[in-house]
């Protein structure tokens, strides 16, 4: 429907010598706060300066140039103040929207704007030989959703998990294991044991042997690599279990270790081209003229760095994937780092560096506003968070359904827990810091994942026995019905906006408002046994479909029964 408003406005604006693309016009159109002001409004303030007319005057001229609109979906178009207000023929809006949803089903809202272009989304990227910490949870949740949204918008996506599996810290771990390690202990609980060893070795006195050990890794010493592979294997087993539980999938695991050799070759090239300069025995790229300081790319002992590996990974990915966009979903603390990375790629002459984006995110905070990832001086692990959430979810389920079977309980609890954690994160703008408050996240009331799932289950209980017919008759709409129709019709716009800003919170907030609008409709309008039953059933079904589509973009499964 908004598209129709755009179409009506195109010619009048052109006649007034205003150059705006359809997309720009669409962005200007507002949804008026109350029905007397129409269903869509075009504000004329921003045109006043260019046309040297007052906005009301412009609105009148636009209206005049629209002329007759009998053939359109609008029953009235009026000027009020500086706005041109459009009144939609409500019945046809309802008919069209519900029809679109019921026939397009899981494809409702899907866009083609991506044009099958290739987008790499790199996310999660935890570090091996350590338990999966909560620090990487945000990247996992947000990156997954961004990839879903891009895919739904017509991009071909490649989801990459860039494991932190190389670097000086593993030299430390290997040295520590050689010194204190016991195989028996390792096998009992590999990851926690490795963490213990790491902490024990993270001291000045072991620096030298740690460095030597990493050098051996870089030189691909067989024995050293065997041990490293063993550690990596244990970790991956654990991580993959976690991803499976959370239903997170990757197209490729491509860790830093893939780039040891390539990074060395790149360094040679940089030296030859004199892009790097020597500074106290190490090599740096001077980015001072861009206000980005110096980026260290080779240490004085000749070993590579995080940055060197990232540079060669980017170059290698372009060779292999020819991406049109590459998105790195990584925390805000690496902001400067990514600016340096992209600038260096630009200096190296890679034009595609402009297509690289750091989609950053803020921190999880605890209720006192402190960084959450280390609570009481201890690290917080995802496994504990999931267990805690499952416990809370089970309590809620049992309250409502005391006779629930064990299997039913487990299944529901997992879905509710995922909804709680994912939604608790995604409802916030990713760049904000957010309070990680599990009790709130799991609540069945308020702006939470479980509340939204609950609304879905409620709608499902109405539909359950009744088959929704594709034939339905539309009567005059009540306000609550119309509001639901309008909300449903907005979903495609929301997807586009989220795609453009790589911001899943738009989809999350939309899901919540949609659920609220449905609940109000459900309170106000009888469905079964009413004269409007065929339409209202179709409307309930449409709600289920759209909510399911939007939640799936967040990585959240719905539940038919709760
Ligand atoms: N493993 C890194 C960390 O935990 C994140 C990797 C981010 N991606 C990248 N291409 N640098 O900090």
CSV table of N, CA and C in Angstrom, one decimal, residues 22-141:
chain,number,residue,atom,x,y,z
A,22,UNK,N,12.1,6.7,-5.7
A,22,UNK,CA,11.0,6.1,-5.1
A,22,UNK,C,11.3,5.7,-3.6
A,23,UNK,N,12.5,5.2,-3.4
A,23,UNK,CA,12.9,4.8,-2.1
A,23,UNK,C,13.0,6.0,-1.1
A,24,UNK,N,13.5,7.1,-1.7
A,24,UNK,CA,13.5,8.3,-0.8
A,24,UNK,C,12.1,8.8,-0.5
A,25,UNK,N,11.2,8.8,-1.4
A,25,UNK,CA,9.9,9.2,-1.1
A,25,UNK,C,9.3,8.3,-0.1
A,26,UNK,N,9.5,7.0,-0.3
A,26,UNK,CA,9.0,6.0,0.7
A,26,UNK,C,9.4,6.3,2.1
A,27,UNK,N,10.7,6.6,2.2
A,27,UNK,CA,11.2,6.9,3.5
A,27,UNK,C,10.6,8.1,4.2
A,28,UNK,N,10.1,9.1,3.4
A,28,UNK,CA,9.6,10.3,3.9
A,28,UNK,C,8.2,10.1,4.5
A,29,UNK,N,7.5,9.1,3.9
A,29,UNK,CA,6.1,8.9,4.2
A,29,UNK,C,5.9,8.4,5.7
A,30,UNK,N,5.0,9.0,6.4
A,30,UNK,CA,4.8,8.7,7.8
A,30,UNK,C,3.5,7.9,8.1
A,31,UNK,N,3.4,7.3,9.2
A,31,UNK,CA,2.2,6.7,9.7
A,31,UNK,C,1.6,7.7,10.7
A,32,UNK,N,0.4,8.3,10.4
A,32,UNK,CA,-0.1,9.3,11.3
A,32,UNK,C,-0.5,8.7,12.6
A,33,UNK,N,-0.5,9.4,13.7
A,33,UNK,CA,-0.8,8.9,15.0
A,33,UNK,C,-2.2,8.5,15.2
A,34,UNK,N,-3.2,9.1,14.5
A,34,UNK,CA,-4.6,8.8,14.7
A,34,UNK,C,-5.3,8.6,13.4
A,35,UNK,N,-6.4,7.8,13.4
A,35,UNK,CA,-7.1,7.5,12.1
A,35,UNK,C,-7.7,8.7,11.4
A,36,UNK,N,-8.0,9.7,12.2
A,36,UNK,CA,-8.6,10.9,11.5
A,36,UNK,C,-7.6,11.6,10.6
A,37,UNK,N,-6.4,11.3,10.8
A,37,UNK,CA,-5.3,11.9,10.0
A,37,UNK,C,-4.9,11.0,8.8
A,38,UNK,N,-5.7,10.0,8.6
A,38,UNK,CA,-5.4,9.1,7.4
A,38,UNK,C,-4.5,8.0,7.8
A,39,UNK,N,-4.2,7.2,6.8
A,39,UNK,CA,-3.3,6.0,7.1
A,39,UNK,C,-1.9,6.2,6.7
A,40,UNK,N,-1.7,7.1,5.8
A,40,UNK,CA,-0.3,7.5,5.4
A,40,UNK,C,-0.3,9.0,5.3
A,41,UNK,N,0.9,9.6,5.6
A,41,UNK,CA,1.0,11.1,5.5
A,41,UNK,C,2.3,11.4,4.8
A,42,UNK,N,2.2,12.4,3.9
A,42,UNK,CA,3.4,12.9,3.3
A,42,UNK,C,3.7,14.3,3.8
A,43,UNK,N,4.8,14.5,4.6
A,43,UNK,CA,5.1,15.8,5.1
A,43,UNK,C,5.8,16.6,4.1
A,44,UNK,N,5.5,17.9,4.1
A,44,UNK,CA,6.2,18.8,3.0
A,44,UNK,C,7.2,19.7,3.6
A,45,UNK,N,7.5,19.6,4.9
A,45,UNK,CA,8.5,20.6,5.5
A,45,UNK,C,9.8,20.7,4.8
A,46,UNK,N,10.3,19.5,4.5
A,46,UNK,CA,11.7,19.4,4.0
A,46,UNK,C,11.8,20.0,2.6
A,47,UNK,N,10.7,20.2,1.9
A,47,UNK,CA,10.8,20.7,0.5
A,47,UNK,C,10.7,22.2,0.5
A,48,UNK,N,10.3,22.8,1.7
A,48,UNK,CA,10.1,24.3,1.7
A,48,UNK,C,11.2,25.1,1.3
A,49,UNK,N,12.4,24.7,1.7
A,49,UNK,CA,13.6,25.5,1.4
A,49,UNK,C,13.9,25.6,-0.1
A,50,UNK,N,13.8,24.4,-0.7
A,50,UNK,CA,14.2,24.2,-2.1
A,50,UNK,C,13.2,25.0,-2.9
A,51,UNK,N,11.9,24.9,-2.6
A,51,UNK,CA,10.9,25.5,-3.5
A,51,UNK,C,10.6,26.9,-3.1
A,52,UNK,N,11.1,27.4,-2.0
A,52,UNK,CA,10.9,28.7,-1.5
A,52,UNK,C,9.4,29.0,-1.4
A,53,UNK,N,8.7,28.0,-0.8
A,53,UNK,CA,7.3,28.1,-0.6
A,53,UNK,C,7.0,27.6,0.8
A,54,UNK,N,5.9,28.0,1.4
A,54,UNK,CA,5.6,27.4,2.7
A,54,UNK,C,5.1,26.0,2.6
A,55,UNK,N,5.3,25.2,3.5
A,55,UNK,CA,5.0,23.8,3.4
A,55,UNK,C,3.5,23.5,3.1
A,56,UNK,N,2.6,24.3,3.7
A,56,UNK,CA,1.2,24.1,3.4
A,56,UNK,C,0.9,24.4,1.9
A,57,UNK,N,1.5,25.4,1.4
A,57,UNK,CA,1.4,25.7,0.0
A,57,UNK,C,1.8,24.5,-0.9
A,58,UNK,N,2.9,23.9,-0.5
A,58,UNK,CA,3.4,22.8,-1.3
A,58,UNK,C,2.5,21.6,-1.2
A,59,UNK,N,2.0,21.4,0.0
A,59,UNK,CA,1.0,20.3,0.2
A,59,UNK,C,-0.2,20.5,-0.7
A,60,UNK,N,-0.7,21.7,-0.8
A,60,UNK,CA,-1.8,22.0,-1.6
A,60,UNK,C,-1.5,21.7,-3.1
A,61,UNK,N,-0.3,22.1,-3.5
A,61,UNK,CA,0.0,21.9,-4.9
A,61,UNK,C,0.2,20.4,-5.2
A,62,UNK,N,0.8,19.7,-4.3
A,62,UNK,CA,1.0,18.2,-4.5
A,62,UNK,C,-0.4,17.6,-4.7
A,63,UNK,N,-1.3,18.0,-3.7
A,63,UNK,CA,-2.6,17.4,-3.8
A,63,UNK,C,-3.3,17.7,-5.1
A,64,UNK,N,-3.2,18.9,-5.5
A,64,UNK,CA,-3.8,19.3,-6.8
A,64,UNK,C,-3.3,18.5,-7.9
A,65,UNK,N,-2.0,18.3,-7.9
A,65,UNK,CA,-1.4,17.6,-9.0
A,65,UNK,C,-1.7,16.1,-9.0
A,66,UNK,N,-2.0,15.6,-7.8
A,66,UNK,CA,-2.4,14.1,-7.8
A,66,UNK,C,-3.8,14.0,-8.6
A,67,UNK,N,-4.6,15.0,-8.4
A,67,UNK,CA,-5.9,15.0,-9.2
A,67,UNK,C,-6.8,13.9,-8.7
A,68,UNK,N,-7.4,13.3,-9.7
A,68,UNK,CA,-8.4,12.3,-9.5
A,68,UNK,C,-7.8,10.9,-9.1
A,69,UNK,N,-8.4,10.2,-8.1
A,69,UNK,CA,-7.8,9.0,-7.6
A,69,UNK,C,-8.8,7.8,-7.5
A,70,UNK,N,-9.8,7.9,-8.4
A,70,UNK,CA,-10.9,6.9,-8.3
A,70,UNK,C,-10.4,5.5,-8.5
A,71,UNK,N,-9.4,5.4,-9.4
A,71,UNK,CA,-8.9,4.0,-9.7
A,71,UNK,C,-8.0,3.5,-8.6
A,72,UNK,N,-7.7,4.2,-7.6
A,72,UNK,CA,-6.7,3.7,-6.6
A,72,UNK,C,-7.3,3.0,-5.4
A,73,UNK,N,-6.5,2.7,-4.5
A,73,UNK,CA,-6.9,2.0,-3.3
A,73,UNK,C,-7.3,3.0,-2.2
A,74,UNK,N,-7.4,4.3,-2.5
A,74,UNK,CA,-7.7,5.3,-1.5
A,74,UNK,C,-9.1,5.8,-1.6
A,75,UNK,N,-9.7,6.1,-0.5
A,75,UNK,CA,-11.0,6.7,-0.6
A,75,UNK,C,-11.0,8.2,-0.4
A,76,UNK,N,-9.9,8.6,0.1
A,76,UNK,CA,-9.7,10.1,0.2
A,76,UNK,C,-8.3,10.5,0.3
A,77,UNK,N,-8.0,11.7,-0.2
A,77,UNK,CA,-6.6,12.3,-0.1
A,77,UNK,C,-6.8,13.7,0.3
A,78,UNK,N,-6.4,14.1,1.5
A,78,UNK,CA,-6.7,15.5,2.0
A,78,UNK,C,-5.4,16.2,2.4
A,79,UNK,N,-5.4,17.5,2.3
A,79,UNK,CA,-4.3,18.3,2.9
A,79,UNK,C,-4.7,18.8,4.3
A,80,UNK,N,-3.8,18.6,5.2
A,80,UNK,CA,-4.0,19.2,6.5
A,80,UNK,C,-2.7,19.8,7.0
A,81,UNK,N,-2.7,21.1,7.1
A,81,UNK,CA,-1.4,21.8,7.5
A,81,UNK,C,-0.4,21.5,6.4
A,82,UNK,N,0.7,21.0,6.9
A,82,UNK,CA,1.8,20.7,5.9
A,82,UNK,C,1.9,19.3,5.4
A,83,UNK,N,0.8,18.6,5.6
A,83,UNK,CA,0.8,17.2,5.2
A,83,UNK,C,-0.3,16.9,4.1
A,84,UNK,N,0.1,15.9,3.3
A,84,UNK,CA,-0.9,15.4,2.4
A,84,UNK,C,-1.3,14.0,3.0
A,85,UNK,N,-2.5,13.9,3.4
A,85,UNK,CA,-2.9,12.6,4.1
A,85,UNK,C,-3.7,11.7,3.2
A,86,UNK,N,-3.3,10.4,3.3
A,86,UNK,CA,-4.0,9.4,2.4
A,86,UNK,C,-4.8,8.5,3.2
A,87,UNK,N,-6.1,8.3,2.8
A,87,UNK,CA,-7.0,7.4,3.5
A,87,UNK,C,-7.2,6.2,2.7
A,88,UNK,N,-6.8,5.1,3.3
A,88,UNK,CA,-6.9,3.8,2.5
A,88,UNK,C,-8.3,3.3,2.5
A,89,UNK,N,-8.6,2.7,1.4
A,89,UNK,CA,-9.8,1.9,1.3
A,89,UNK,C,-9.6,0.7,2.2
A,90,UNK,N,-10.2,0.7,3.4
A,90,UNK,CA,-9.8,-0.3,4.4
A,90,UNK,C,-10.0,-1.7,4.0
A,91,UNK,N,-11.2,-1.9,3.4
A,91,UNK,CA,-11.5,-3.3,3.0
A,91,UNK,C,-10.5,-3.8,2.0
A,92,UNK,N,-10.1,-3.0,1.1
A,92,UNK,CA,-9.2,-3.5,0.1
A,92,UNK,C,-7.8,-3.7,0.7
A,93,UNK,N,-7.5,-2.9,1.6
A,93,UNK,CA,-6.2,-3.1,2.3
A,93,UNK,C,-6.2,-4.4,3.0
A,94,UNK,N,-7.3,-4.7,3.7
A,94,UNK,CA,-7.4,-5.9,4.5
A,94,UNK,C,-7.4,-7.1,3.6
A,95,UNK,N,-8.2,-7.0,2.5
A,95,UNK,CA,-8.3,-8.2,1.6
A,95,UNK,C,-6.9,-8.5,1.0
A,96,UNK,N,-6.2,-7.4,0.5
A,96,UNK,CA,-5.0,-7.6,-0.1
A,96,UNK,C,-3.9,-8.1,0.8
A,97,UNK,N,-3.8,-7.5,2.0
A,97,UNK,CA,-2.8,-7.9,3.0
A,97,UNK,C,-3.0,-9.4,3.4
A,98,UNK,N,-4.2,-9.7,3.8
A,98,UNK,CA,-4.4,-11.1,4.2
A,98,UNK,C,-4.2,-12.1,3.1
A,99,UNK,N,-4.6,-11.7,1.9
A,99,UNK,CA,-4.4,-12.6,0.8
A,99,UNK,C,-3.0,-12.8,0.5
A,100,UNK,N,-2.2,-11.7,0.5
A,100,UNK,CA,-0.7,-11.8,0.3
A,100,UNK,C,-0.1,-12.8,1.3
A,101,UNK,N,-0.5,-12.6,2.5
A,101,UNK,CA,0.2,-13.5,3.6
A,101,UNK,C,-0.2,-14.9,3.4
A,102,UNK,N,-1.5,-15.2,3.2
A,102,UNK,CA,-2.0,-16.5,3.2
A,102,UNK,C,-1.5,-17.3,1.9
A,103,UNK,N,-1.3,-16.5,0.9
A,103,UNK,CA,-0.8,-17.2,-0.3
A,103,UNK,C,0.8,-17.3,-0.3
A,104,UNK,N,1.4,-16.3,0.2
A,104,UNK,CA,2.9,-16.3,0.1
A,104,UNK,C,3.5,-17.0,1.3
A,105,UNK,N,2.8,-17.2,2.3
A,105,UNK,CA,3.2,-18.0,3.5
A,105,UNK,C,4.6,-17.6,4.0
A,106,UNK,N,5.5,-18.6,4.0
A,106,UNK,CA,6.8,-18.3,4.6
A,106,UNK,C,7.6,-17.3,3.8
A,107,UNK,N,7.2,-17.0,2.6
A,107,UNK,CA,7.9,-16.0,1.8
A,107,UNK,C,7.3,-14.6,1.9
A,108,UNK,N,6.3,-14.4,2.7
A,108,UNK,CA,5.7,-13.1,2.9
A,108,UNK,C,6.8,-12.2,3.6
A,109,UNK,N,7.1,-11.1,2.9
A,109,UNK,CA,8.1,-10.2,3.5
A,109,UNK,C,9.5,-10.4,2.8
A,110,UNK,N,9.6,-11.5,2.1
A,110,UNK,CA,10.9,-11.7,1.4
A,110,UNK,C,11.1,-10.7,0.4
A,111,UNK,N,12.4,-10.2,0.2
A,111,UNK,CA,12.7,-9.1,-0.7
A,111,UNK,C,13.7,-9.6,-1.7
A,112,UNK,N,13.8,-8.8,-2.8
A,112,UNK,CA,14.8,-9.2,-3.8
A,112,UNK,C,15.9,-8.2,-3.9
A,113,UNK,N,15.9,-7.2,-3.0
A,113,UNK,CA,16.8,-6.1,-3.1
A,113,UNK,C,18.3,-6.6,-3.2
A,114,UNK,N,18.6,-7.7,-2.5
A,114,UNK,CA,19.9,-8.3,-2.5
A,114,UNK,C,20.4,-8.7,-3.9
A,115,UNK,N,19.4,-9.0,-4.8
A,115,UNK,CA,19.8,-9.3,-6.1
A,115,UNK,C,20.7,-10.5,-6.3
A,116,UNK,N,20.7,-11.4,-5.4
A,116,UNK,CA,21.6,-12.6,-5.4
A,116,UNK,C,23.0,-12.2,-5.2
A,117,UNK,N,23.3,-11.0,-4.8
A,117,UNK,CA,24.7,-10.6,-4.5
A,117,UNK,C,25.2,-11.4,-3.3
A,118,UNK,N,26.5,-11.5,-3.2
A,118,UNK,CA,27.0,-12.4,-2.2
A,118,UNK,C,27.5,-11.6,-1.0
A,119,UNK,N,27.0,-12.0,0.2
A,119,UNK,CA,27.3,-11.3,1.4
A,119,UNK,C,28.0,-12.3,2.4
A,120,UNK,N,29.2,-12.0,2.8
A,120,UNK,CA,29.8,-12.8,3.8
A,120,UNK,C,29.4,-12.3,5.2
A,121,UNK,N,28.9,-13.1,6.0
A,121,UNK,CA,28.7,-12.6,7.4
A,121,UNK,C,29.6,-13.5,8.3
A,122,UNK,N,30.5,-12.8,8.9
A,122,UNK,CA,31.5,-13.5,9.8
A,122,UNK,C,31.0,-13.2,11.2
A,123,UNK,N,30.7,-14.3,12.0
A,123,UNK,CA,30.2,-14.0,13.3
A,123,UNK,C,30.5,-15.2,14.3
A,124,UNK,N,30.3,-14.9,15.5
A,124,UNK,CA,30.6,-15.9,16.7
A,124,UNK,C,32.1,-15.9,17.0
A,125,UNK,N,32.9,-16.5,16.1
A,125,UNK,CA,34.3,-16.5,16.2
A,125,UNK,C,34.9,-16.5,17.6
A,126,UNK,N,34.6,-17.6,18.3
A,126,UNK,CA,35.2,-17.8,19.7
A,126,UNK,C,36.6,-18.2,19.6
A,127,UNK,N,37.3,-18.2,20.8
A,127,UNK,CA,38.6,-18.6,20.8
A,127,UNK,C,38.7,-20.1,21.4
A,128,UNK,N,39.6,-20.9,20.8
A,128,UNK,CA,39.6,-22.3,21.2
A,128,UNK,C,40.4,-22.4,22.5
A,129,UNK,N,40.2,-23.6,23.1
A,129,UNK,CA,40.9,-24.0,24.3
A,129,UNK,C,40.4,-23.3,25.5
A,130,UNK,N,39.2,-22.7,25.3
A,130,UNK,CA,38.6,-22.0,26.4
A,130,UNK,C,37.1,-22.3,26.3
A,131,UNK,N,36.4,-22.3,27.4
A,131,UNK,CA,34.9,-22.6,27.3
A,131,UNK,C,34.3,-21.4,26.5
A,132,UNK,N,33.2,-21.7,25.9
A,132,UNK,CA,32.5,-20.7,25.1
A,132,UNK,C,32.0,-19.6,26.1
A,133,UNK,N,32.6,-18.5,26.0
A,133,UNK,CA,32.2,-17.4,27.0
A,133,UNK,C,31.0,-16.6,26.5
A,134,UNK,N,30.4,-15.9,27.5
A,134,UNK,CA,29.3,-15.1,27.1
A,134,UNK,C,29.6,-14.0,26.2
A,135,UNK,N,30.9,-13.6,26.2
A,135,UNK,CA,31.4,-12.5,25.3
A,135,UNK,C,31.1,-12.8,23.8
A,136,UNK,N,31.1,-14.1,23.5
A,136,UNK,CA,30.9,-14.4,22.1
A,136,UNK,C,29.4,-14.7,21.8
A,137,UNK,N,28.6,-14.7,22.8
A,137,UNK,CA,27.2,-14.9,22.6
A,137,UNK,C,26.5,-13.8,21.8
A,138,UNK,N,26.9,-12.6,22.1
A,138,UNK,CA,26.2,-11.5,21.4
A,138,UNK,C,26.5,-11.6,19.9
A,139,UNK,N,27.8,-11.8,19.6
A,139,UNK,CA,28.1,-11.9,18.1
A,139,UNK,C,27.4,-13.1,17.5
A,140,UNK,N,27.2,-14.2,18.2
A,140,UNK,CA,26.5,-15.3,17.7
A,140,UNK,C,25.1,-15.0,17.4
A,141,UNK,N,24.4,-14.4,18.3
A,141,UNK,CA,23.0,-14.1,18.2
A,141,UNK,C,22.7,-13.1,17.1
